[in-house]
Tab-separated table of C-alpha atoms in Angstrom:
chain	number	residue	atom	x	y	z
A	228	MET	CA	62.265	11.772	78.841
A	229	PRO	CA	60.524	10.554	81.991
A	230	ALA	CA	61.592	11.023	85.091
A	231	ASN	CA	61.156	7.447	86.315
A	232	TYR	CA	63.034	6.060	83.527
A	233	SER	CA	65.992	4.541	85.074
A	234	ASN	CA	63.454	2.008	87.231
A	235	ARG	CA	60.469	1.793	84.760
A	236	TRP	CA	62.327	1.101	81.379
A	237	LEU	CA	64.901	-0.961	82.559
A	238	GLU	CA	62.399	-3.714	82.433
A	239	ILE	CA	61.129	-3.456	78.971
A	240	ILE	CA	64.137	-5.134	77.177
A	241	SER	CA	67.069	-7.392	77.736
A	242	TRP	CA	69.989	-6.433	80.024
A	243	ALA	CA	72.323	-7.495	77.519
A	244	LYS	CA	70.658	-4.904	74.840
A	245	HIS	CA	71.078	-2.103	78.023
A	246	LEU	CA	74.350	-2.957	78.174
A	247	LEU	CA	74.997	-2.672	74.487
A	248	ILE	CA	73.100	0.602	74.878
A	249	MET	CA	74.895	2.039	77.345
A	250	ALA	CA	78.150	1.543	76.464
A	251	ARG	CA	77.397	3.144	72.777
A	252	CYS	CA	75.425	6.307	74.230
A	253	LYS	CA	76.423	8.618	76.573
A	254	ASP	CA	73.136	10.955	76.422
A	255	PRO	CA	70.472	10.047	78.473
A	256	GLN	CA	67.941	11.062	75.577
A	257	GLU	CA	69.617	8.988	72.876
A	258	ARG	CA	69.630	5.758	75.565
A	259	TYR	CA	66.113	6.333	75.830
A	260	PHE	CA	65.470	6.746	71.977
A	261	TYR	CA	67.175	3.428	71.738
A	262	THR	CA	65.366	1.542	74.539
A	263	ILE	CA	61.984	2.663	73.352
A	264	GLN	CA	62.659	1.719	69.670
A	265	THR	CA	64.033	-1.921	70.411
A	266	GLN	CA	61.049	-2.665	72.124
A	267	ARG	CA	58.872	-1.208	69.958
A	268	GLN	CA	60.349	-2.268	66.986
A	269	ALA	CA	60.769	-5.679	68.422
A	270	TRP	CA	65.116	-5.110	67.582
A	271	THR	CA	67.313	-8.137	68.269
A	272	LYS	CA	70.854	-7.733	69.374
A	273	THR	CA	72.521	-7.229	66.389
A	274	VAL	CA	69.592	-5.196	64.747
A	275	LEU	CA	70.003	-2.849	67.282
A	276	ALA	CA	74.049	-2.968	67.105
A	277	GLN	CA	73.405	-1.911	63.267
A	278	GLN	CA	71.000	0.479	64.207
A	279	LEU	CA	73.665	2.349	66.598
A	280	LYS	CA	75.905	2.055	64.176
A	281	ALA	CA	74.104	3.759	61.518
A	282	GLN	CA	73.350	6.681	64.147
A	283	THR	CA	69.688	6.251	63.252
A	284	TYR	CA	69.238	8.431	66.171
A	285	GLN	CA	70.998	11.407	65.060
A	286	GLN	CA	69.397	10.433	61.524
A	287	THR	CA	66.013	10.563	62.672
A	288	VAL	CA	66.076	13.863	64.202
A	289	LEU	CA	67.878	15.536	61.137
A	290	ALA	CA	65.332	13.934	58.598
A	291	GLN	CA	63.430	15.898	56.918
A	292	HIS	CA	60.101	14.642	55.740
A	293	ASN	CA	56.274	15.385	56.014
A	294	PHE	CA	55.021	12.346	56.838
A	295	PRO	CA	53.318	13.416	60.381
A	296	THR	CA	50.823	15.440	57.764
A	297	THR	CA	50.622	12.956	55.324
A	298	LEU	CA	50.382	9.383	56.845
A	299	PRO	CA	48.209	7.921	59.810
A	300	ALA	CA	49.823	8.578	62.925
A	301	PRO	CA	50.761	5.092	63.829
A	302	ARG	CA	52.609	4.652	60.707
A	303	VAL	CA	54.712	7.892	61.167
A	304	GLU	CA	57.072	6.605	63.405
A	305	GLN	CA	57.945	3.603	61.331
A	306	ALA	CA	58.174	5.498	58.452
A	307	ALA	CA	60.580	8.204	59.811
A	308	LEU	CA	62.950	5.617	60.890
A	309	ALA	CA	63.005	4.301	57.446
A	310	LEU	CA	64.394	7.173	56.240
A	311	LYS	CA	67.852	9.249	56.918
A	312	ASP	CA	68.988	12.567	56.502
A	313	GLU	CA	72.192	11.423	54.530
A	314	TYR	CA	73.180	8.348	52.855
A	315	THR	CA	76.900	7.453	52.692
A	316	PHE	CA	77.927	5.576	49.261
A	317	GLY	CA	81.516	5.432	50.130
A	318	PHE	CA	81.307	1.993	48.109
A	319	LEU	CA	80.633	3.234	45.044
A	320	ALA	CA	83.679	3.909	42.745
A	321	LEU	CA	82.820	7.008	41.398
A	322	THR	CA	84.810	10.627	41.309
A	323	ALA	CA	83.074	13.573	42.725
A	324	GLU	CA	82.153	15.050	39.296
A	325	HIS	CA	79.427	11.992	38.106
A	326	SER	CA	76.140	11.997	36.377
A	327	GLU	CA	72.654	10.884	37.735
A	328	TYR	CA	73.017	8.125	35.193
A	329	GLU	CA	76.502	6.866	36.294
A	330	LEU	CA	75.407	7.251	39.844
A	331	GLU	CA	72.175	4.886	39.288
A	332	GLN	CA	74.292	2.500	37.771
A	333	ALA	CA	76.897	2.517	40.112
A	334	LEU	CA	74.274	1.512	42.917
A	335	LEU	CA	72.902	-0.854	40.674
A	336	GLY	CA	75.858	-2.665	40.441
A	337	ASN	CA	76.191	-2.850	44.134
A	338	VAL	CA	72.643	-3.162	45.304
A	339	ARG	CA	72.983	-5.518	48.156
A	340	ARG	CA	75.160	-2.443	50.038
A	341	PHE	CA	72.807	0.066	48.634
A	342	LEU	CA	69.817	-1.528	50.247
A	343	GLN	CA	71.834	-2.338	53.571
A	344	GLU	CA	72.702	1.441	53.258
A	345	MET	CA	69.120	2.358	53.082
A	346	GLY	CA	68.753	0.823	56.277
A	347	GLY	CA	67.326	-2.588	55.925
A	348	ASP	CA	63.741	-3.915	55.277
A	349	PHE	CA	63.781	-2.730	51.764
A	350	SER	CA	63.768	-5.008	48.638
A	351	PHE	CA	64.852	-4.128	44.919
A	352	ILE	CA	61.976	-3.830	42.555
A	353	GLY	CA	63.578	-2.266	39.281
A	354	ASN	CA	65.251	0.911	37.972
A	355	GLN	CA	63.778	3.583	35.142
A	356	TYR	CA	60.180	1.603	36.225
A	357	ARG	CA	57.998	2.385	33.626
A	358	LEU	CA	54.698	4.502	34.349
A	359	GLU	CA	52.101	5.846	31.616
A	360	LEU	CA	49.310	8.522	31.639
A	361	ALA	CA	47.354	9.916	28.457
A	362	ASP	CA	50.216	8.225	26.120
A	363	THR	CA	52.857	10.042	27.700
A	364	GLU	CA	55.701	7.356	29.488
A	365	TYR	CA	57.221	8.099	32.611
A	366	PHE	CA	60.472	6.502	34.313
A	367	LEU	CA	61.189	6.498	38.134
A	368	ASP	CA	64.875	6.057	39.022
A	369	LEU	CA	64.637	3.128	41.265
A	370	LEU	CA	61.397	1.600	43.125
A	371	LEU	CA	61.693	-0.578	46.119
A	372	TYR	CA	59.386	-2.289	48.466
A	373	HIS	CA	59.690	-1.952	52.506
A	374	ARG	CA	58.461	-4.720	54.266
A	375	SER	CA	57.441	-3.480	57.356
A	376	LEU	CA	55.540	-0.775	56.283
A	377	GLN	CA	54.078	-2.613	53.588
A	378	CYS	CA	54.369	0.062	50.948
A	379	LEU	CA	56.308	0.959	47.671
A	380	VAL	CA	58.923	3.396	47.987
A	381	ALA	CA	59.774	5.833	44.956
A	382	VAL	CA	63.432	6.771	44.865
A	383	GLU	CA	64.548	9.430	42.375
A	384	LEU	CA	68.265	10.554	42.347
A	385	LYS	CA	69.739	14.048	42.019
A	386	ILE	CA	73.168	15.053	41.624
A	387	THR	CA	72.414	18.621	42.291
A	388	ASP	CA	70.879	20.831	45.402
A	389	PHE	CA	67.199	20.209	46.088
A	390	ARG	CA	65.144	21.999	43.769
A	391	PRO	CA	61.190	22.676	44.613
A	392	GLU	CA	59.807	21.276	41.770
A	393	TYR	CA	61.273	17.954	42.946
A	394	ALA	CA	58.819	17.613	45.202
A	395	GLY	CA	55.800	18.307	42.889
A	396	LYS	CA	57.259	15.512	40.510
A	397	MET	CA	57.492	12.962	43.115
A	398	ASN	CA	53.970	13.545	44.324
A	399	PHE	CA	53.218	12.679	40.527
A	400	TYR	CA	54.811	9.483	40.638
A	401	LEU	CA	53.436	8.781	44.070
A	402	SER	CA	49.784	9.112	42.556
A	403	LEU	CA	50.457	6.902	39.398
A	404	LEU	CA	51.954	4.265	41.822
A	405	ASN	CA	49.241	4.314	44.116
A	406	GLU	CA	46.645	4.043	41.054
A	407	GLN	CA	48.273	2.054	38.485
A	408	VAL	CA	50.984	-0.256	40.621
A	409	ARG	CA	49.861	-0.315	44.500
A	410	LYS	CA	48.240	-3.960	45.168
A	411	PRO	CA	44.860	-3.675	47.609
A	412	HIS	CA	46.544	-5.019	50.776
A	413	GLU	CA	49.581	-2.476	50.337
A	414	GLN	CA	49.950	1.114	52.046
A	415	PRO	CA	50.230	4.283	50.081
A	416	SER	CA	53.620	4.608	48.637
A	417	ILE	CA	56.628	6.789	49.861
A	418	GLY	CA	58.758	8.788	48.434
A	419	ILE	CA	62.230	9.650	48.665
A	420	ILE	CA	64.619	12.127	47.081
A	421	VAL	CA	67.934	11.724	47.567
A	422	GLY	CA	70.241	14.589	46.037
A	423	SER	CA	73.770	15.868	46.621
A	424	SER	CA	72.928	18.471	48.894
A	425	LYS	CA	69.817	20.359	50.209
A	426	GLN	CA	68.895	23.773	51.968
A	427	ARG	CA	66.783	22.514	54.824
A	428	THR	CA	64.482	26.108	54.717
A	429	VAL	CA	63.844	25.100	51.157
A	430	VAL	CA	62.749	21.313	51.828
A	431	GLU	CA	60.644	22.703	54.261
A	432	PHE	CA	58.596	25.050	52.277
A	433	ALA	CA	58.057	22.465	49.310
A	434	LEU	CA	56.869	19.678	51.108
A	435	ARG	CA	54.600	21.776	53.509
A	436	ASP	CA	51.467	21.539	51.058
A	437	VAL	CA	52.351	18.285	49.332
A	438	ASN	CA	49.707	15.932	50.171
A	439	LYS	CA	51.748	12.767	49.384
A	440	PRO	CA	54.597	11.189	52.335
A	441	ILE	CA	57.908	12.344	51.059
A	442	GLY	CA	61.201	12.194	52.543
A	443	VAL	CA	64.361	14.467	51.128
A	444	ALA	CA	68.090	13.123	51.982
A	445	THR	CA	71.278	13.613	50.780
A	446	TYR	CA	74.097	11.481	49.946
A	447	THR	CA	78.010	11.296	50.021
A	448	LEU	CA	80.971	9.012	48.365
A	449	THR	CA	82.919	9.336	51.696
A	450	ASP	CA	82.213	8.566	55.682
A	451	THR	CA	82.938	12.203	56.404
A	452	LEU	CA	80.803	15.112	55.284
A	453	PRO	CA	82.527	17.605	53.233
A	454	THR	CA	83.064	21.055	54.951
A	455	GLU	CA	80.853	22.753	52.071
A	456	LEU	CA	77.902	20.786	52.889
A	457	ARG	CA	78.192	21.077	56.882
A	458	ALA	CA	76.124	25.100	56.191
A	459	PHE	CA	73.310	22.840	55.309
A	460	PHE	CA	72.618	21.193	58.467
A	461	PRO	CA	70.382	22.521	61.455
A	462	SER	CA	71.868	25.173	64.216
A	463	ASN	CA	72.459	24.055	67.830
A	464	GLU	CA	69.147	25.739	68.539
A	465	GLU	CA	67.239	23.964	65.806
A	466	LEU	CA	68.626	20.692	66.769
A	467	VAL	CA	67.586	20.784	70.224
A	468	ARG	CA	64.018	21.950	68.844
A	469	ARG	CA	64.260	18.740	66.970
A	470	LEU	CA	65.368	16.696	70.016
A	471	GLU	CA	62.712	17.909	72.204
A	472	ALA	CA	59.973	16.902	69.556
A	473	VAL	CA	61.160	13.690	68.775
A	474	SER	CA	61.136	13.305	72.799
A	475	ALA	CA	57.659	14.118	72.555
A	476	ALA	CA	56.852	12.094	69.973
A	477	LEU	CA	58.113	9.024	72.249
A	478	ARG	CA	56.349	9.857	75.037
A	479	ALA	CA	53.139	9.780	73.411
A	480	PRO	CA	51.276	6.468	73.751
A	481	ASN	CA	52.113	4.132	70.778
A	482	GLY	CA	49.371	4.083	68.638
């Protein structure tokens, strides 16, 4: 965060938005993040309030993806903002024990709430979306479209811990979408794997050499993170490292 933040950056968004940020955020780095994103993404006061409520700053810091190595620099930041580290599906009437089919059907029955939880700017295209190659059919759990990114977003739902082979399968689906479904004016497709839990080191290695943009997130059916999942979040040292990385990215000129 620049040393002259208080003098320079107060001018780039309205005072009403600054008051909202200052009321909700005590950490200077967090305030800086929301100030810059409000200006860059042209957030209205209502959208800013939604981003604050959704804890976009924390979700951006924690989110795991390979966007920096698979997307052009100007799109990395916007794509990262479209991904959360964890989605809360507390609006679903599901028990702790449920199948992937039950999860998918419950989301379809609450598609408006689902799209809101995904973060806005998403549109629903279909479920069990059929793809075909060499006389073999493949079915993608959910296919969405992100208006700002102007790209298809493939979503795979898993009720298990993340496995490395999930990344390979998603990479394959994205290749098919880009070849068979994507329109000429659209950007390359992005994949999001949403599972019940993940080991962050496994995700990091699984995405390291994948050449398509993929994010890996978890979901919970309550607003409170279960105790048994807290171990999957980074240590304080890792969180500091990620905060520093976000700060460095924000200081870079807007591409």
